[in-house]
Structures are given as structure tokens and as C-alpha cells.
Amino acid sequence: MFTRVLSPLLLTAGLVFFATPARAQDAQVRLWDAAIAGDTVAITRALSEGARVDSLDTRRSVNGRRALNWAALANSVPALRVLLAHGATINATNLTGFTAAHHAAEAGSADAMKFLIASGADVTIPSNYGRLPIDTARANGHVEVIQLLEAATRKN
């Protein structure tokens, strides 16, 4: 008798306990995917459903990328704007010390870099290996981004 009563209670408690994290996890994945796609509606929805704006995504890169990093790689200024408005940390780093500015430099995302600089990104933060965003832009031959970063560092 005791196990017949206890089993359904444990099952119900387990479902309640595990349902919320699963829903939040799904929202987290949707946030990262929306940032990759530059989908501001989906970004906002995922955040309202519990996704953490600065959570590190290691699904596609062992070094990880935050939603802001994904938006910078995708050169999506609207996504960057929404993420910052929802509290994304502009200079947050991944496991190698790359910021969103490093990722914009890596991809040659000139519009994203302009926006990040105008929004106060610190383009003088080195990665864990001493690499600045401008070094990353140079290594990838992104002339427009190099020029933006040179101008930004002259102002400082």
C-alpha cells in the first residue's frame, strides 16, 4: 500500500523537478540558434522563457560562444542590439578569452564591429593567448574591420 501511494507521488515530484530545467534548456538552445540566425523575435521569446543571455554554448565550438558572440559572427546588428538591451555583457569572454569583438573580427563582420565599438566594447582585451581583436582581423585579412579597430584604438 505504501509503495502504491509513494510511487505516484515520487513520479509527480520528479516530473515537476525535471520539467522546468528541460523547458529552460530548450529556451537556451533556441536563444543560441536565434542569435546565429539573427532572429530578434526568437531571441526575445527565448529570453522570456528562461534562457540566460550570457550562457556559454559549447555545442559547435569547444571554446564556447555566447549569444552575443554568435550575433557578432553573423554580423547581425539587430540581434546584438536586442541582446545588449536584455543585459548581455559586451566584453564577456569564451573559454579562450574571445569577446564578441574577437568573433566579429574573426568573421569580418564590419557592421557588428561598428556597433560593438559604438556600444562601448573594449577592443583592447587580449584573449588568453594575448591575441587582440585586431590581430584576429589581420590573421583573417579583414581590411575593413582592421581599419575600424585601428581607428577605435587611436581614440583611446
CSV table of C-alpha atoms in Angstrom, one decimal:
chain,number,residue,atom,x,y,z
A,1,MET,CA,0.0,0.0,0.0
A,2,PHE,CA,2.8,2.4,1.0
A,3,THR,CA,4.6,1.9,-2.3
A,4,ARG,CA,1.4,2.4,-4.3
A,5,VAL,CA,0.9,5.8,-2.8
A,6,LEU,CA,4.6,6.8,-2.7
A,7,SER,CA,5.4,5.8,-6.3
A,8,PRO,CA,2.9,8.2,-7.9
A,9,LEU,CA,4.0,11.0,-5.6
A,10,LEU,CA,7.6,10.5,-6.5
A,11,LEU,CA,6.8,10.3,-10.2
A,12,THR,CA,4.9,13.6,-9.9
A,13,ALA,CA,7.7,15.3,-8.0
A,14,GLY,CA,10.2,14.1,-10.5
A,15,LEU,CA,8.2,15.4,-13.4
A,16,VAL,CA,7.8,18.8,-11.8
A,17,PHE,CA,11.5,18.9,-10.9
A,18,PHE,CA,12.8,17.9,-14.3
A,19,ALA,CA,10.2,19.7,-16.5
A,20,THR,CA,11.3,23.2,-15.6
A,21,PRO,CA,15.0,22.7,-16.4
A,22,ALA,CA,14.2,20.9,-19.7
A,23,ARG,CA,12.0,23.9,-20.7
A,24,ALA,CA,14.7,26.3,-19.7
A,25,GLN,CA,17.3,24.2,-21.6
A,26,ASP,CA,15.1,24.2,-24.7
A,27,ALA,CA,14.8,28.0,-24.4
A,28,GLN,CA,18.6,28.2,-24.1
A,29,VAL,CA,19.2,26.3,-27.2
A,30,ARG,CA,16.6,28.5,-29.0
A,31,LEU,CA,18.4,31.6,-27.8
A,32,TRP,CA,21.7,30.5,-29.3
A,33,ASP,CA,20.1,29.3,-32.5
A,34,ALA,CA,18.2,32.6,-32.8
A,35,ALA,CA,21.4,34.6,-32.3
A,36,ILE,CA,23.1,32.6,-35.0
A,37,ALA,CA,20.2,33.4,-37.3
A,38,GLY,CA,19.8,37.0,-36.2
A,39,ASP,CA,16.2,36.3,-35.3
A,40,THR,CA,15.3,39.1,-32.8
A,41,VAL,CA,11.8,37.8,-32.2
A,42,ALA,CA,13.0,34.3,-31.3
A,43,ILE,CA,15.8,35.8,-29.1
A,44,THR,CA,13.2,37.8,-27.1
A,45,ARG,CA,11.0,34.8,-26.8
A,46,ALA,CA,13.8,32.5,-25.6
A,47,LEU,CA,14.8,35.1,-23.0
A,48,SER,CA,11.3,35.4,-21.8
A,49,GLU,CA,11.1,31.6,-21.4
A,50,GLY,CA,14.1,31.4,-19.2
A,51,ALA,CA,17.2,31.4,-21.4
A,52,ARG,CA,20.2,33.1,-19.8
A,53,VAL,CA,21.6,35.8,-22.0
A,54,ASP,CA,25.3,35.2,-21.2
A,55,SER,CA,25.2,31.4,-21.1
A,56,LEU,CA,28.1,29.7,-22.9
A,57,ASP,CA,27.2,27.5,-25.9
A,58,THR,CA,29.7,24.7,-26.5
A,59,ARG,CA,27.6,22.7,-28.9
A,60,ARG,CA,29.6,23.7,-32.0
A,61,SER,CA,32.8,25.0,-30.5
A,62,VAL,CA,34.7,23.5,-27.6
A,63,ASN,CA,35.8,27.1,-26.7
A,64,GLY,CA,32.1,28.2,-26.5
A,65,ARG,CA,30.2,31.1,-27.8
A,66,ARG,CA,27.7,33.3,-26.0
A,67,ALA,CA,24.6,34.6,-27.9
A,68,LEU,CA,26.4,37.9,-28.3
A,69,ASN,CA,29.4,36.1,-29.9
A,70,TRP,CA,27.1,34.3,-32.3
A,71,ALA,CA,25.3,37.5,-33.3
A,72,ALA,CA,28.7,39.2,-33.9
A,73,LEU,CA,29.9,36.3,-36.1
A,74,ALA,CA,26.6,36.6,-38.0
A,75,ASN,CA,27.1,40.3,-38.4
A,76,SER,CA,23.6,40.9,-37.0
A,77,VAL,CA,23.3,44.3,-35.5
A,78,PRO,CA,19.6,43.9,-34.7
A,79,ALA,CA,20.4,40.8,-32.7
A,80,LEU,CA,23.3,42.5,-30.9
A,81,ARG,CA,21.1,45.4,-30.0
A,82,VAL,CA,18.4,43.1,-28.6
A,83,LEU,CA,20.9,41.0,-26.6
A,84,LEU,CA,22.6,44.1,-25.1
A,85,ALA,CA,19.2,45.6,-24.2
A,86,HIS,CA,18.5,42.3,-22.3
A,87,GLY,CA,21.7,42.6,-20.3
A,88,ALA,CA,24.3,40.7,-22.4
A,89,THR,CA,27.8,41.5,-21.1
A,90,ILE,CA,29.5,43.2,-24.0
A,91,ASN,CA,33.0,42.1,-23.0
A,92,ALA,CA,32.2,38.6,-21.8
A,93,THR,CA,34.7,36.1,-22.9
A,94,ASN,CA,34.6,32.5,-24.0
A,95,LEU,CA,37.0,29.8,-22.8
A,96,THR,CA,39.9,31.2,-24.8
A,97,GLY,CA,39.2,34.8,-23.8
A,98,PHE,CA,37.5,35.8,-27.1
A,99,THR,CA,34.9,38.5,-26.8
A,100,ALA,CA,32.2,39.4,-29.3
A,101,ALA,CA,34.7,41.8,-30.8
A,102,HIS,CA,37.1,39.0,-31.4
A,103,HIS,CA,34.4,37.0,-33.1
A,104,ALA,CA,33.3,39.9,-35.3
A,105,ALA,CA,37.0,40.4,-36.2
A,106,GLU,CA,37.3,36.7,-37.0
A,107,ALA,CA,34.3,36.7,-39.4
A,108,GLY,CA,35.0,40.1,-40.9
A,109,SER,CA,31.7,41.4,-39.5
A,110,ALA,CA,32.2,45.1,-40.1
A,111,ASP,CA,28.6,46.2,-39.2
A,112,ALA,CA,28.8,44.2,-36.0
A,113,MET,CA,32.2,45.7,-35.2
A,114,LYS,CA,31.0,49.2,-35.7
A,115,PHE,CA,28.0,48.6,-33.5
A,116,LEU,CA,30.1,46.9,-30.8
A,117,ILE,CA,32.6,49.8,-30.7
A,118,ALA,CA,29.8,52.4,-30.6
A,119,SER,CA,28.2,50.4,-27.7
A,120,GLY,CA,31.4,50.5,-25.7
A,121,ALA,CA,33.1,47.2,-26.4
A,122,ASP,CA,36.7,47.2,-25.2
A,123,VAL,CA,38.7,46.2,-28.3
A,124,THR,CA,42.0,46.1,-26.3
A,125,ILE,CA,41.1,43.0,-24.3
A,126,PRO,CA,43.5,40.2,-25.2
A,127,SER,CA,42.5,36.6,-25.5
A,128,ASN,CA,44.1,34.0,-23.2
A,129,TYR,CA,46.8,33.8,-25.7
A,130,GLY,CA,47.4,37.6,-26.0
A,131,ARG,CA,45.5,38.0,-29.2
A,132,LEU,CA,43.6,41.2,-29.7
A,133,PRO,CA,40.6,41.6,-32.0
A,134,ILE,CA,42.8,43.5,-34.5
A,135,ASP,CA,45.2,40.5,-34.5
A,136,THR,CA,42.3,38.2,-35.4
A,137,ALA,CA,41.1,40.6,-38.1
A,138,ARG,CA,44.7,40.8,-39.5
A,139,ALA,CA,45.1,37.0,-39.4
A,140,ASN,CA,41.9,36.6,-41.5
A,141,GLY,CA,42.6,39.5,-43.9
A,142,HIS,CA,39.5,41.6,-43.0
A,143,VAL,CA,40.7,45.0,-44.1
A,144,GLU,CA,37.5,47.0,-43.2
A,145,VAL,CA,37.5,45.5,-39.7
A,146,ILE,CA,41.2,46.3,-39.3
A,147,GLN,CA,40.5,49.9,-40.2
A,148,LEU,CA,37.7,50.1,-37.7
A,149,LEU,CA,39.8,48.7,-34.9
A,150,GLU,CA,42.8,50.9,-35.8
A,151,ALA,CA,40.5,54.0,-35.6
A,152,ALA,CA,38.9,52.8,-32.3
A,153,THR,CA,42.3,52.2,-30.7
A,154,ARG,CA,43.6,55.7,-31.8
A,155,LYS,CA,40.6,57.3,-30.0
A,156,ASN,CA,41.6,55.6,-26.7
